[in-house]
Structure formats: C-alpha cells, structure tokens
Short mmCIF file of C-alpha atoms in Angstrom, two decimals:
data_model
loop_
_atom_site.label_atom_id
_atom_site.label_comp_id
_atom_site.label_asym_id
_atom_site.label_seq_id
_atom_site.Cartn_x
_atom_site.Cartn_y
_atom_site.Cartn_z
CA MET A 1 3.07 23.90 6.00
CA LYS A 2 2.55 27.66 6.23
CA SER A 3 4.52 28.57 3.14
CA ASN A 4 4.08 32.35 3.20
CA VAL A 5 4.94 32.81 6.85
CA LYS A 6 8.28 34.58 7.11
CA PRO A 7 10.94 33.51 9.59
CA LYS A 8 10.73 35.49 12.81
CA ILE A 9 13.39 37.57 14.49
CA VAL A 10 12.97 38.83 18.02
CA ILE A 11 14.87 41.86 19.29
CA ILE A 12 14.93 42.54 23.02
CA GLY A 13 15.61 46.17 23.84
CA CYS A 14 14.71 49.33 21.93
CA GLY A 15 17.91 51.36 22.02
CA ASN A 16 20.28 52.52 19.28
CA LEU A 17 21.68 49.13 18.31
CA ALA A 18 18.21 47.56 18.30
CA TRP A 19 17.07 50.34 15.99
CA HIS A 20 19.86 49.82 13.47
CA LEU A 21 19.59 46.02 13.50
CA VAL A 22 15.86 46.18 12.91
CA LYS A 23 16.16 48.95 10.33
CA HIS A 24 18.52 46.79 8.26
CA LEU A 25 16.46 43.62 8.74
CA PHE A 26 13.33 45.53 7.74
CA SER A 27 15.05 46.64 4.54
CA LEU A 28 15.63 42.96 3.61
CA LYS A 29 11.86 42.29 3.66
CA THR A 30 12.36 38.61 4.45
CA PHE A 31 11.59 38.50 8.17
CA ASP A 32 8.76 39.16 10.56
CA LEU A 33 10.22 41.40 13.23
CA PHE A 34 9.33 41.50 16.93
CA VAL A 35 10.67 44.08 19.34
CA TYR A 36 10.21 43.74 23.10
CA ASN A 37 11.13 45.86 26.05
CA HIS A 38 10.91 44.90 29.72
CA GLN A 39 8.52 47.78 30.31
CA PRO A 40 6.50 50.29 28.25
CA ASN A 41 8.74 52.63 26.26
CA ALA A 42 7.71 55.36 23.83
CA LEU A 43 10.41 54.18 21.41
CA LEU A 44 8.54 50.94 20.77
CA ASN A 45 5.96 52.89 18.81
CA LYS A 46 8.64 54.03 16.40
CA PHE A 47 9.59 50.42 15.68
CA LYS A 48 5.95 49.64 15.04
CA MET A 49 5.17 52.64 12.84
CA LYS A 50 8.41 53.05 10.89
CA LEU A 51 9.77 49.51 10.71
CA ASN A 52 6.52 47.55 10.74
CA CYS A 53 7.41 45.54 13.86
CA PHE A 54 5.24 43.65 16.27
CA THR A 55 6.05 45.15 19.64
CA GLY A 56 5.58 44.12 23.26
CA ASP A 57 6.18 45.94 26.53
CA SER A 58 6.91 42.92 28.70
CA LEU A 59 9.41 40.09 28.38
CA SER A 60 6.76 37.55 29.41
CA LYS A 61 4.95 38.02 26.09
CA ILE A 62 7.85 37.05 23.83
CA VAL A 63 6.96 34.66 20.97
CA SER A 64 8.57 31.23 21.34
CA ASP A 65 9.13 30.24 17.70
CA ALA A 66 11.58 32.83 16.37
CA ASP A 67 14.79 31.87 14.56
CA TYR A 68 16.84 34.48 16.41
CA TYR A 69 16.54 36.30 19.72
CA PHE A 70 18.84 39.32 19.69
CA VAL A 71 19.58 40.58 23.19
CA CYS A 72 20.19 44.33 22.79
CA VAL A 73 20.18 45.53 26.39
CA ALA A 74 22.86 47.06 28.64
CA ASP A 75 25.62 44.58 29.48
CA LYS A 76 24.55 44.09 33.07
CA PHE A 77 21.07 42.94 32.03
CA VAL A 78 22.09 40.43 29.34
CA SER A 79 22.18 37.51 31.73
CA SER A 80 18.85 38.17 33.42
CA VAL A 81 17.09 38.93 30.14
CA SER A 82 18.29 35.67 28.61
CA ARG A 83 16.84 33.80 31.61
CA HIS A 84 13.37 34.79 30.36
CA LEU A 85 13.88 32.84 27.13
CA LYS A 86 13.22 29.43 28.63
CA ASN A 87 10.37 28.17 26.48
CA ILE A 88 11.71 28.96 23.04
CA SER A 89 12.06 26.50 20.19
CA SER A 90 15.06 24.14 20.25
CA SER A 91 16.12 25.49 16.86
CA SER A 92 16.19 29.13 18.05
CA VAL A 93 19.47 30.91 18.73
CA VAL A 94 19.81 33.44 21.52
CA VAL A 95 22.31 36.07 20.41
CA LEU A 96 24.12 38.64 22.51
CA THR A 97 25.34 41.80 20.79
CA SER A 98 27.83 43.24 23.27
CA GLY A 99 31.61 43.46 23.05
CA SER A 100 32.30 42.70 26.68
CA VAL A 101 29.77 40.06 27.75
CA SER A 102 30.94 36.45 27.64
CA LEU A 103 28.96 33.84 25.68
CA ASP A 104 28.71 31.91 28.97
CA ASP A 105 26.74 34.78 30.51
CA LEU A 106 23.74 33.82 28.39
CA HIS A 107 21.51 31.68 30.57
CA LYS A 108 21.99 27.90 30.40
CA ASN A 109 18.28 27.53 29.52
CA SER A 110 19.20 28.34 25.95
CA ILE A 111 20.34 25.39 23.88
CA ASN A 112 21.82 27.52 21.12
CA LYS A 113 23.77 30.59 22.11
CA GLY A 114 25.58 33.00 19.84
CA VAL A 115 27.33 36.34 19.55
CA PHE A 116 26.78 39.05 16.95
CA TYR A 117 28.97 42.02 17.94
CA PRO A 118 29.19 44.83 15.39
CA VAL A 119 32.35 46.91 15.87
CA GLN A 120 30.60 50.22 15.42
CA THR A 121 28.95 53.05 17.35
CA PHE A 122 25.24 53.62 16.81
CA SER A 123 23.01 56.63 17.27
CA VAL A 124 19.49 56.67 15.88
CA ALA A 125 20.25 59.47 13.43
CA ASP A 126 23.37 57.79 11.99
CA ASP A 127 23.63 56.29 8.52
CA ILE A 128 25.29 52.91 8.97
CA ASN A 129 27.16 51.36 6.07
CA TRP A 130 26.63 47.84 7.37
CA ALA A 131 28.62 46.16 4.58
CA GLU A 132 31.82 47.65 6.02
CA VAL A 133 31.05 47.12 9.72
CA PRO A 134 33.08 44.19 11.09
CA VAL A 135 30.75 41.71 12.81
CA ILE A 136 32.32 39.45 15.43
CA ILE A 137 30.55 36.13 15.82
CA GLU A 138 30.75 33.19 18.21
CA GLY A 139 28.55 30.20 19.00
CA ASN A 140 28.30 27.52 21.67
CA ASN A 141 27.95 24.72 19.06
CA VAL A 142 28.34 24.13 15.33
CA TYR A 143 24.69 24.95 14.64
CA SER A 144 24.84 28.25 16.54
CA VAL A 145 27.99 29.31 14.70
CA LYS A 146 26.37 28.47 11.36
CA LYS A 147 23.26 30.47 12.27
CA VAL A 148 25.05 33.62 13.47
CA LYS A 149 27.37 33.45 10.47
CA GLU A 150 24.36 33.32 8.11
CA MET A 151 22.86 36.28 9.93
CA GLY A 152 26.18 38.17 9.87
CA LYS A 153 26.40 37.79 6.11
CA LEU A 154 23.06 39.53 5.71
CA PHE A 155 24.73 42.57 7.24
CA SER A 156 28.42 42.69 6.48
CA LYS A 157 31.24 41.58 4.22
CA LYS A 158 33.51 41.29 7.26
CA ILE A 159 32.55 38.40 9.54
CA LEU A 160 35.12 37.26 12.08
CA GLN A 161 34.75 34.36 14.51
CA LEU A 162 36.41 35.12 17.86
CA LYS A 163 36.28 33.66 21.35
CA SER A 164 34.76 35.86 24.07
CA ALA A 165 38.17 36.68 25.58
CA GLU A 166 39.47 37.93 22.22
CA ARG A 167 36.27 39.85 21.59
CA LEU A 168 36.74 41.64 24.90
CA LYS A 169 40.20 42.74 23.74
CA LEU A 170 38.75 44.10 20.51
CA HIS A 171 36.05 45.86 22.54
CA LEU A 172 38.72 47.50 24.67
CA SER A 173 40.45 48.71 21.50
CA ALA A 174 37.13 50.12 20.33
CA VAL A 175 36.76 51.99 23.63
CA LEU A 176 40.19 53.53 23.08
CA VAL A 177 39.49 54.84 19.59
CA ASN A 178 35.83 55.71 20.07
CA ASN A 179 34.89 56.59 23.69
CA PHE A 180 38.28 57.93 24.74
CA THR A 181 38.77 59.84 21.52
CA ASN A 182 35.37 61.42 22.00
CA SER A 183 36.32 62.44 25.54
CA LEU A 184 39.20 64.44 24.04
CA TYR A 185 36.72 66.17 21.75
CA VAL A 186 34.66 67.02 24.85
CA ALA A 187 37.79 68.31 26.58
CA ALA A 188 38.63 70.56 23.63
CA ASP A 189 35.05 71.78 23.40
CA ASN A 190 35.01 72.64 27.14
CA PHE A 191 38.44 74.26 27.01
CA ILE A 192 37.47 76.51 24.10
CA SER A 193 34.13 77.43 25.70
CA ASN A 194 35.70 78.23 29.05
CA GLU A 195 39.01 79.81 28.02
CA ILE A 196 38.71 81.51 24.65
CA LYS A 197 36.70 84.70 24.89
CA ASN A 198 36.41 85.40 21.14
CA LYS A 199 32.93 84.19 20.20
CA GLU A 200 33.93 83.20 16.68
CA VAL A 201 36.21 80.52 18.10
CA ASN A 202 34.26 77.36 18.80
CA PHE A 203 34.68 73.60 18.63
CA LYS A 204 33.43 73.50 15.04
CA LEU A 205 36.68 75.17 13.95
CA LEU A 206 38.43 71.91 14.77
CA LEU A 207 36.23 69.70 12.58
CA PRO A 208 38.41 69.86 9.43
CA LEU A 209 41.44 68.95 11.57
CA ILE A 210 39.59 66.05 13.18
CA GLN A 211 38.45 64.83 9.78
CA GLN A 212 42.00 64.94 8.42
CA THR A 213 43.36 63.11 11.50
CA THR A 214 41.00 60.26 10.64
CA LEU A 215 41.72 60.26 6.91
CA LYS A 216 45.44 60.06 7.60
CA ILE A 217 45.29 56.70 9.37
CA ASN A 218 43.53 55.21 6.37
CA LYS A 219 46.77 55.77 4.49
CA MET A 220 49.50 55.22 7.07
CA SER A 221 49.99 53.48 10.41
CA PRO A 222 49.00 55.64 13.41
CA VAL A 223 52.52 55.61 14.82
CA LYS A 224 53.77 57.17 11.57
CA ALA A 225 50.92 59.67 11.55
CA GLN A 226 51.88 60.97 15.01
CA THR A 227 52.87 64.64 15.12
CA GLY A 228 52.92 67.37 17.75
CA PRO A 229 55.01 68.66 20.64
CA ALA A 230 55.24 65.33 22.51
CA LYS A 231 56.37 63.54 19.36
CA ARG A 232 59.00 66.25 18.77
CA LYS A 233 59.94 66.19 22.47
CA ASP A 234 59.37 69.94 22.42
CA GLY A 235 59.39 70.62 26.17
CA LYS A 236 58.99 74.34 25.68
CA VAL A 237 55.61 74.04 23.96
CA ILE A 238 54.47 71.37 26.43
CA LYS A 239 55.24 73.75 29.29
CA LYS A 240 53.42 76.61 27.55
CA HIS A 241 50.35 74.41 27.25
CA LEU A 242 50.45 73.15 30.83
CA ARG A 243 50.74 76.73 32.04
CA ILE A 244 47.42 77.73 30.43
CA ILE A 245 45.41 74.70 31.58
CA LYS A 246 43.48 75.52 34.74
CA ASN A 247 41.23 72.47 34.89
CA LYS A 248 42.90 69.76 37.02
CA ASP A 249 41.45 66.85 35.08
CA LEU A 250 42.59 68.30 31.78
CA LYS A 251 46.07 68.96 33.17
CA LYS A 252 46.42 65.35 34.33
CA THR A 253 45.12 64.12 30.99
CA TYR A 254 47.56 66.32 29.06
CA ARG A 255 50.47 64.97 31.13
CA ARG A 256 49.33 61.36 30.79
CA LEU A 257 48.92 61.46 27.01
CA THR A 258 52.20 63.30 26.58
CA GLU A 259 53.88 60.48 28.53
CA LEU A 260 52.02 57.93 26.42
CA ILE A 261 53.28 59.48 23.17
CA LEU A 262 56.86 59.61 24.47
CA ALA A 263 56.67 55.90 25.39
CA GLN A 264 55.04 54.98 22.07
CA GLN A 265 57.63 56.80 20.01
CA ASN A 266 60.52 55.25 21.96
CA ILE A 267 59.14 51.76 21.45
CA SER A 268 58.60 52.52 17.82
CA SER A 269 62.07 53.89 17.18
CA SER A 270 63.80 51.05 19.06
CA GLY A 271 61.60 48.64 17.11
CA SER A 272 61.56 46.24 20.05
CA LYS A 273 57.81 45.79 20.40
CA GLN A 274 56.42 47.27 17.20
CA LYS A 275 55.32 44.47 14.90
CA LYS A 276 54.95 46.35 11.65
CA MET B 1 58.27 99.49 -14.15
CA LYS B 2 58.71 95.73 -14.64
CA SER B 3 55.09 94.97 -15.47
CA ASN B 4 55.31 91.21 -15.99
CA VAL B 5 57.33 90.45 -12.89
CA LYS B 6 55.14 88.59 -10.43
CA PRO B 7 55.13 89.35 -6.71
CA LYS B 8 57.54 87.13 -4.82
CA ILE B 9 56.83 84.83 -1.91
CA VAL B 10 59.63 83.29 0.12
CA ILE B 11 59.11 80.11 2.13
CA ILE B 12 61.75 79.14 4.66
CA GLY B 13 61.74 75.45 5.43
CA CYS B 14 60.86 72.48 3.24
CA GLY B 15 58.62 70.34 5.44
CA ASN B 16 54.98 69.35 5.19
CA LEU B 17 53.43 72.74 5.81
CA ALA B 18 55.88 74.41 3.41
CA TRP B 19 54.89 71.87 0.78
CA HIS B 20 51.16 72.52 1.11
CA LEU B 21 51.52 76.30 1.24
CA VAL B 22 53.66 76.32 -1.89
CA LYS B 23 51.49 73.76 -3.66
CA HIS B 24 48.46 76.00 -3.19
CA LEU B 25 50.33 79.19 -4.12
CA PHE B 26 51.70 77.46 -7.21
CA SER B 27 48.16 76.57 -8.26
CA LEU B 28 47.21 80.28 -8.19
CA LYS B 29 49.90 81.06 -10.83
CA THR B 30 50.23 84.67 -9.63
CA PHE B 31 53.48 84.48 -7.63
CA ASP B 32 57.12 83.72 -8.07
CA LEU B 33 57.96 81.22 -5.38
CA PHE B 34 61.24 80.85 -3.48
CA VAL B 35 61.98 78.03 -1.04
CA TYR B 36 65.03 78.09 1.23
CA ASN B 37 66.43 75.69 3.76
CA HIS B 38 69.26 76.37 6.19
CA GLN B 39 71.25 73.52 4.63
CA PRO B 40 71.06 71.26 1.57
CA ASN B 41 68.00 69.02 1.65
CA ALA B 42 66.85 66.53 -0.99
CA LEU B 43 63.27 67.80 -0.60
CA LEU B 44 64.23 71.14 -2.14
CA ASN B 45 64.51 69.45 -5.49
CA LYS B 46 60.87 68.41 -5.34
CA PHE B 47 59.85 72.04 -4.85
CA LYS B 48 61.94 72.98 -7.86
CA MET B 49 60.76 70.20 -10.15
CA LYS B 50 57.10 69.86 -9.20
CA LEU B 51 56.15 73.35 -8.05
CA ASN B 52 58.49 75.42 -10.22
CA CYS B 53 60.20 77.13 -7.26
CA PHE B 54 63.53 78.88 -7.05
CA THR B 55 65.34 77.08 -4.26
CA GLY B 56 68.33 77.84 -2.04
CA ASP B 57 70.20 75.74 0.50
CA SER B 58 71.36 78.55 2.78
CA LEU B 59 69.52 81.31 4.59
CA SER B 60 72.19 83.85 3.59
CA LYS B 61 71.03 83.70 -0.04
CA ILE B 62 67.44 84.77 0.55
CA VAL B 63 66.07 87.41 -1.86
CA SER B 64 65.34 90.74 -0.18
CA ASP B 65 62.37 92.01 -2.21
CA ALA B 66 59.63 89.46 -1.56
CA ASP B 67 56.13 90.46 -0.40
CA TYR B 68 55.95 87.66 2.14
CA TYR B 69 58.47 85.58 4.06
CA PHE B 70 56.76 82.50 5.47
CA VAL B 71 58.73 80.95 8.30
CA CYS B 72 57.88 77.22 8.17
CA VAL B 73 60.45 75.75 10.54
CA ALA B 74 60.17 73.96 13.90
CA ASP B 75 58.95 76.27 16.67
CA LYS B 76 62.30 76.50 18.41
CA PHE B 77 64.01 77.83 15.26
CA VAL B 78 61.45 80.51 14.35
CA SER B 79 63.23 83.23 16.29
CA SER B 80 66.72 82.53 14.99
CA VAL B 81 65.55 82.11 11.40
CA SER B 82 63.73 85.44 11.49
CA ARG B 83 66.97 87.10 12.64
CA HIS B 84 68.42 86.31 9.20
CA LEU B 85 65.80 88.47 7.50
CA LYS B 86 67.47 91.76 8.32
CA ASN B 87 67.93 93.31 4.88
CA ILE B 88 64.51 92.76 3.43
CA SER B 89 62.30 95.45 1.92
CA SER B 90 60.35 97.68 4.33
CA SER B 91 57.11 96.59 2.65
CA SER B 92 57.80 92.86 3.24
CA VAL B 93 55.94 90.92 5.93
CA VAL B 94 57.65 88.18 7.90
CA VAL B 95 55.01 85.58 8.73
CA LEU B 96 55.19 82.78 11.27
CA THR B 97 52.98 79.75 10.74
CA SER B 98 52.99 78.03 14.12
CA GLY B 99 50.22 77.72 16.70
CA SER B 100 52.39 78.15 19.74
CA VAL B 101 55.01 80.78 18.84
CA SER B 102 54.26 84.35 19.89
CA LEU B 103 54.31 87.15 17.33
CA ASP B 104 56.92 88.83 19.55
CA ASP B 105 59.29 85.92 18.97
CA LEU B 106 59.87 87.13 15.41
CA HIS B 107 63.08 89.14 15.46
CA LYS B 108 62.76 92.88 15.99
CA ASN B 109 64.70 93.44 12.75
CA SER B 110 61.45 92.91 10.88
CA ILE B 111 59.27 95.99 10.52
CA ASN B 112 56.19 94.04 9.52
CA LYS B 113 55.44 90.85 11.37
CA GLY B 114 52.46 88.56 10.94
CA VAL B 115 50.92 85.21 11.75
CA PHE B 116 49.31 82.75 9.37
CA TYR B 117 48.41 79.64 11.38
CA PRO B 118 46.30 77.05 9.57
CA VAL B 119 44.40 74.83 12.03
CA GLN B 120 45.16 71.62 10.20
CA THR B 121 47.58 68.70 10.11
CA PHE B 122 49.74 68.31 7.00
CA SER B 123 51.49 65.34 5.46
CA VAL B 124 52.92 65.52 1.96
CA ALA B 125 50.51 62.89 0.61
CA ASP B 126 47.38 64.60 2.01
CA ASP B 127 44.76 66.36 -0.06
CA ILE B 128 44.06 69.64 1.70
CA ASN B 129 40.73 71.35 1.21
CA TRP B 130 42.16 74.79 1.96
CA ALA B 131 38.84 76.61 1.63
CA GLU B 132 37.61 74.91 4.83
CA VAL B 133 40.84 75.18 6.85
CA PRO B 134 40.54 77.91 9.49
CA VAL B 135 43.47 80.31 9.17
CA ILE B 136 44.37 82.29 12.28
CA ILE B 137 46.02 85.63 11.54
CA GLU B 138 47.70 88.36 13.55
CA GLY B 139 49.90 91.34 12.74
CA ASN B 140 52.11 93.82 14.60
CA ASN B 141 50.57 96.81 12.78
CA VAL B 142 47.62 97.68 10.53
CA TYR B 143 49.64 97.03 7.36
CA SER B 144 50.77 93.61 8.52
CA VAL B 145 47.22 92.60 9.45
CA LYS B 146 45.98 93.75 6.04
CA LYS B 147 48.69 91.78 4.26
CA VAL B 148 48.20 88.50 6.14
CA LYS B 149 44.43 88.83 5.75
CA GLU B 150 44.82 89.25 1.99
CA MET B 151 47.04 86.20 1.92
CA GLY B 152 44.64 84.22 4.12
CA LYS B 153 41.79 84.91 1.73
CA LEU B 154 43.74 83.31 -1.09
CA PHE B 155 43.59 80.09 0.92
CA SER B 156 40.48 79.93 3.06
CA LYS B 157 36.93 81.12 3.65
CA LYS B 158 37.58 81.09 7.40
CA ILE B 159 39.98 83.81 8.50
CA LEU B 160 40.10 84.67 12.20
CA GLN B 161 42.23 87.35 13.81
CA LEU B 162 43.46 86.29 17.26
CA LYS B 163 46.12 87.46 19.66
CA SER B 164 49.06 85.12 20.26
CA ALA B 165 47.76 84.06 23.70
CA GLU B 166 44.39 83.05 22.24
CA ARG B 167 46.07 81.28 19.34
CA LEU B 168 48.07 79.21 21.83
CA LYS B 169 44.81 78.09 23.44
CA LEU B 170 43.43 77.06 20.06
CA HIS B 171 46.69 75.23 19.37
CA LEU B 172 46.33 73.34 22.65
CA SER B 173 42.80 72.34 21.60
CA ALA B 174 44.19 71.13 18.29
CA VAL B 175 46.76 69.02 20.15
CA LEU B 176 43.94 67.40 22.13
CA VAL B 177 41.87 66.41 19.12
CA ASN B 178 44.71 65.63 16.74
CA ASN B 179 47.92 64.50 18.48
CA PHE B 180 46.30 62.96 21.55
CA THR B 181 43.57 61.29 19.54
CA ASN B 182 46.21 59.80 17.29
CA SER B 183 48.08 58.47 20.32
CA LEU B 184 44.94 56.50 21.21
CA TYR B 185 44.95 55.05 17.71
CA VAL B 186 48.58 54.03 18.28
CA ALA B 187 47.63 52.49 21.64
CA ALA B 188 44.84 50.45 20.02
CA ASP B 189 47.12 49.38 17.19
CA ASN B 190 49.81 48.23 19.65
CA PHE B 191 47.30 46.50 21.92
CA ILE B 192 45.79 44.53 19.03
CA SER B 193 49.23 43.61 17.64
CA ASN B 194 50.53 42.48 21.02
CA GLU B 195 47.47 40.88 22.57
CA ILE B 196 45.17 39.46 19.91
CA LYS B 197 46.64 36.35 18.33
CA ASN B 198 44.10 35.97 15.50
CA LYS B 199 45.86 37.37 12.44
CA GLU B 200 42.67 38.60 10.82
CA VAL B 201 42.19 41.06 13.67
CA ASN B 202 44.14 44.23 13.02
CA PHE B 203 43.86 47.95 13.50
CA LYS B 204 42.13 48.39 10.13
CA LEU B 205 39.03 46.70 11.59
CA LEU B 206 38.54 49.83 13.69
CA LEU B 207 38.54 52.26 10.77
CA PRO B 208 34.74 52.28 10.18
CA LEU B 209 34.23 52.92 13.90
CA ILE B 210 36.77 55.74 13.89
CA GLN B 211 35.14 57.26 10.83
CA GLN B 212 31.70 57.14 12.46
CA THR B 213 33.05 58.68 15.70
CA THR B 214 34.14 61.66 13.63
CA LEU B 215 30.96 61.95 11.59
CA LYS B 216 28.89 61.95 14.78
CA ILE B 217 30.41 65.16 16.14
CA ASN B 218 29.49 66.94 12.93
CA LYS B 219 25.87 66.42 13.95
CA MET B 220 25.87 66.68 17.73
CA SER B 221 28.00 68.14 20.52
CA PRO B 222 30.79 65.78 21.68
CA VAL B 223 29.38 65.58 25.21
CA LYS B 224 26.12 64.23 23.77
CA ALA B 225 27.98 61.84 21.47
CA GLN B 226 29.77 60.25 24.44
CA THR B 227 29.06 56.53 24.92
CA GLY B 228 30.84 53.60 26.55
CA PRO B 229 31.43 52.01 29.95
CA ALA B 230 32.73 55.17 31.67
CA LYS B 231 29.71 57.17 30.47
CA ARG B 232 27.39 54.42 31.74
CA LYS B 233 29.42 54.15 34.98
CA ASP B 234 29.66 50.42 34.22
CA GLY B 235 32.34 49.47 36.76
CA LYS B 236 32.14 45.79 35.83
CA VAL B 237 33.24 46.36 32.23
CA ILE B 238 35.90 48.86 33.31
CA LYS B 239 37.36 46.23 35.66
CA LYS B 240 37.28 43.57 32.92
CA HIS B 241 39.24 45.93 30.65
CA LEU B 242 41.79 46.89 33.29
CA ARG B 243 42.37 43.21 34.05
CA ILE B 244 43.45 42.46 30.47
CA ILE B 245 45.76 45.46 30.04
CA LYS B 246 49.35 44.46 30.75
CA ASN B 247 51.12 47.56 29.49
CA LYS B 248 51.59 50.02 32.36
CA ASP B 249 51.29 53.13 30.22
CA LEU B 250 48.07 51.92 28.66
CA LYS B 251 46.64 51.02 32.07
CA LYS B 252 47.36 54.51 33.42
CA THR B 253 45.88 56.06 30.28
CA TYR B 254 42.74 53.92 30.53
CA ARG B 255 42.28 55.01 34.16
CA ARG B 256 42.92 58.67 33.40
CA LEU B 257 40.48 58.90 30.50
CA THR B 258 37.84 56.99 32.43
CA GLU B 259 38.19 59.59 35.21
CA LEU B 260 38.02 62.36 32.62
CA ILE B 261 34.76 61.03 31.17
CA LEU B 262 33.23 60.69 34.65
CA ALA B 263 34.15 64.30 35.43
CA GLN B 264 32.91 65.55 32.05
CA GLN B 265 29.57 63.82 32.36
CA ASN B 266 29.06 65.10 35.91
CA ILE B 267 29.75 68.65 34.86
CA SER B 268 27.47 68.22 31.91
CA SER B 269 24.57 66.74 33.90
CA SER B 270 24.84 69.33 36.68
CA GLY B 271 24.99 72.01 34.00
CA SER B 272 27.22 74.15 36.18
CA LYS B 273 30.05 74.76 33.75
CA GLN B 274 28.68 73.58 30.42
CA LYS B 275 27.87 76.57 28.27
CA LYS B 276 25.66 74.95 25.66
#
C-alpha cells in the first residue's frame, strides 16, 4: 500500500467558497488538494501558488480516486457538473455546498451524495472563523452522512444534519439577514451620496451604528432590540422621512419595512405567534 | 465667587440616551448632574444611586442656572418640554438630541438653542465607545454652536455641524441601517421559529453570518459586498424561496427587497448614478 499518499479532495469551482474551503483544508496539511474549473481561469493559479493545489481547467480531467468531490459552482450548474463525475471511486462522496440546491439534484451517477452547507458569506479577503460557522450536512445513505460529518468536524464545532427542505428554509433566513440587510446598506450609501451635499457626511459615519445594531442581537432577541419611528408608531417622523425620499424604489422599501415592523410588533405584543 | 462649585448639566428624560449621556458625563467628574422626568419614574433612582445625580420627578422643579439642558424625550414631546425652560439663565443652552426634530421646534423662550445628535443606538446594557460615535451639532447662534461643539468634544472625535434638514436625511439613513435591518433579523427569527421544526435550528445560528456581513462593509462598499440570488438574478432560487414563505408580510418584503437589489445593481453596473 502507498502509505505516504495523502487522501485526496477535489474542489470543483474556483470562487470565494472554493477558496475558503481549500484554504482551511490546506492549513490541516493532511490532504492532497485538487481544484478544477470548467474552463481556464486566472484564479486557478492562485490555488496552485498559494495553497499548493493541483489544478485543472477542464472537468474531463478530474481524478477519479478522491475521497470528496466538493461542488462549489453556482446553483444552476450543480446538477450538470455532478453529471461529469461518473467514473469516480465507489467510496467517493460528491458534496454540494449550496443552501438552496436539493440533494436529489446531484446526478444519479453518484453512489454517495452529501451536503456541506456553511451558513456564512465568503469573500476572498475575509478572515473566516470556521469553528463558529454552522455547517449543515445531509447524505443520501449512512456512509455519506458519516463522511460529510467527519469532514464538517474538521471545520466547525457546529454541525447540524438537516433535510434539503429545511436547509432551504435556513438559506432563506440567511438571505434575509445577509443579502437583504446589505441592500439596506447600499440604499443608505446611495441616499447619502445623492442627497446630502456636505462632503464630510458619508456612509462610513454609519459604521459604528451598524456595528452596535449587530452587537445588540447577541444579547437580546431582535424583536426586543427593535427601536425607531415605526416601532414607536411615530407617524409624524415617518411622514417627514417619506417626504424627503425622491427615489421610488427607496420610498416603496421604506413603506414596506415600516409595515413589516408594525406587523411584527403587534404580533409580539399580542404574543399570539411569538414563541419566545 | 464659588470656586469649587462645578458647572451644572440638566438632563430631561430618563431613557436609554439619557442614561448613556449621564454615564459618560459622570465619568468625566467635572459636572454636577441633574436628571428630571415629567413624572415619578423608578429609573430616576438608578441615576441617583449609580451616577450620583440630583433627580426630580417634575419639570417645574428644574434648576435655572445650568450650562446645558439636554432634552432627551420622545420626539413629539421635545417642543412642549422645552416650553418649560422659560426662566433659565441667559447663558444656558437648551439642546435637543433627536435626529428628526428641527432646531426651530425648541421653544422660542430659549435664547440659546442647540443640537447634539449622536448617530448611534442606545440600550442601557450597551457599552458605548463614545469616541467613535459621530455627533451631529447645530446651534441658533455663534455662542450656541460653540457650546455644543465644546460639549461634543467631551464625547467624540467626530463632530459634524449640519443643518436640521441635512440631519433629518442622516437620521433616515440611520433608520435604514439600524431599524430596518433589525426588522429583517426579527423576520428571520420568526420564520425560523414558525417554519423549521428542528429545535437545534434557531436564530443564533445566523449570528456569525450577521457579524461577517457587518465586517465586510468595513472593507468594501456595500454595493460591492452584495451577494445572493437577487444579485445573481437567479430566478429559480427566488421562486423556491417565495414558494415556502407563508406569511404575507414576509412575502411582500422578500419581493420588495429583491426588486431593490435588482435596481441597485443595475444602477451600479450602468454607473449612471453611482458616485464612487
């Protein structure tokens, strides 16, 4: 037996998640790492040079004897990419990493199919504290579950096994607090740039407030942390705000979220749907 | 002259902002502090015991020789509260602390009127890093501006003088990134509680993601930090999400913010309105 050959991990895709998975796996020093893209991509070179990966610019060249095949491509390509993995070892697990793709969307060619969905946002420049990132796992059989769980534990203290339908719900929640929240930051940034003439006033002024908003919900439930004119039902301030918003999209968004807060606070005070 | 009498500061109101203003002023040890409420309130005792304040449970008892009168009451009461301050010294400054109340709303009885609006959210339990909190100031005359600026510098490194109309715009921006963002946290919390049966899945799972969302905009502009199905124009995922949302308010909110992101990203890619 080849005793000093390390187990192999294949990553398909070379985006932000691929980068952070490989970066962490590289730090463990226990795997040989392979990164493939469906076509040449300048990013592959970074994986080779910085994280000591074998790289390939075509899916037809993928090695067949890896322990794990992580599919790190856009949701709509997961299915077609997994179809390429038809000649892999029967002990390999093909793993999807998305919040919204069903386990069944992995091609039926694969004997062992799994999910490894980290509930986190990834940009190349980020520092990721993997130990605290919840990793949602799933598998199509006992062996697959065991394998993705083992892999999950190399990353995080928080491994949770969920069915695809439940994972989709968690992914939706992540969209609310991450993508939608960020869109409000964009809205504020645009509003300040377009409407406030004083050059010293810019989006950065809001950073301490944004930071505190986040810290607060570490200590109390979000419904208790709610403040502001909508929470106080202060129609006068709401009208003042609506009067100074020119952008139609922002006006609609202001109205919608004001309505949302009013509904949330009513539910909360009646206690009829709030579980806490 | 009474050489060891300290200058006096009066705070009207005993809520969260009052608490943090007084707490900071107390730490400076250079003022005698007075806190008044329009009626008896158990919180007054905390100001007396913990922050060594003189307290009063009626606005008719307010001392007349303080340097500053901070009005820390709900927006709709600012005007009527300031009307009580008719016999104060001609060198006193009456200061409002709200983002959305105009300087002119302070009663004309006051000779010197000012604004001290900290762009921050305050709960009693919070630690406030005052040095980093932007403080927006304004005054009705040169003396008032000088006085609120002096006061601002005792709190923060970031003092900005803005007219009431510009302050209102900044306040609106703060509502977007603080109150509206928090309402999305509430929505996610409710959705998880109502829709995900697995008891290990709760809102706390999202905290590392929320934290990272915030850290990201310290390093890049929010429009660049945007990710998610709406950004990718991934209609399939958006439909999957809409299908699993039962709550009408949440469904409308999901649609609205998806539209907002589409509009923001179009503007950004066409470059027509984006200033950066």
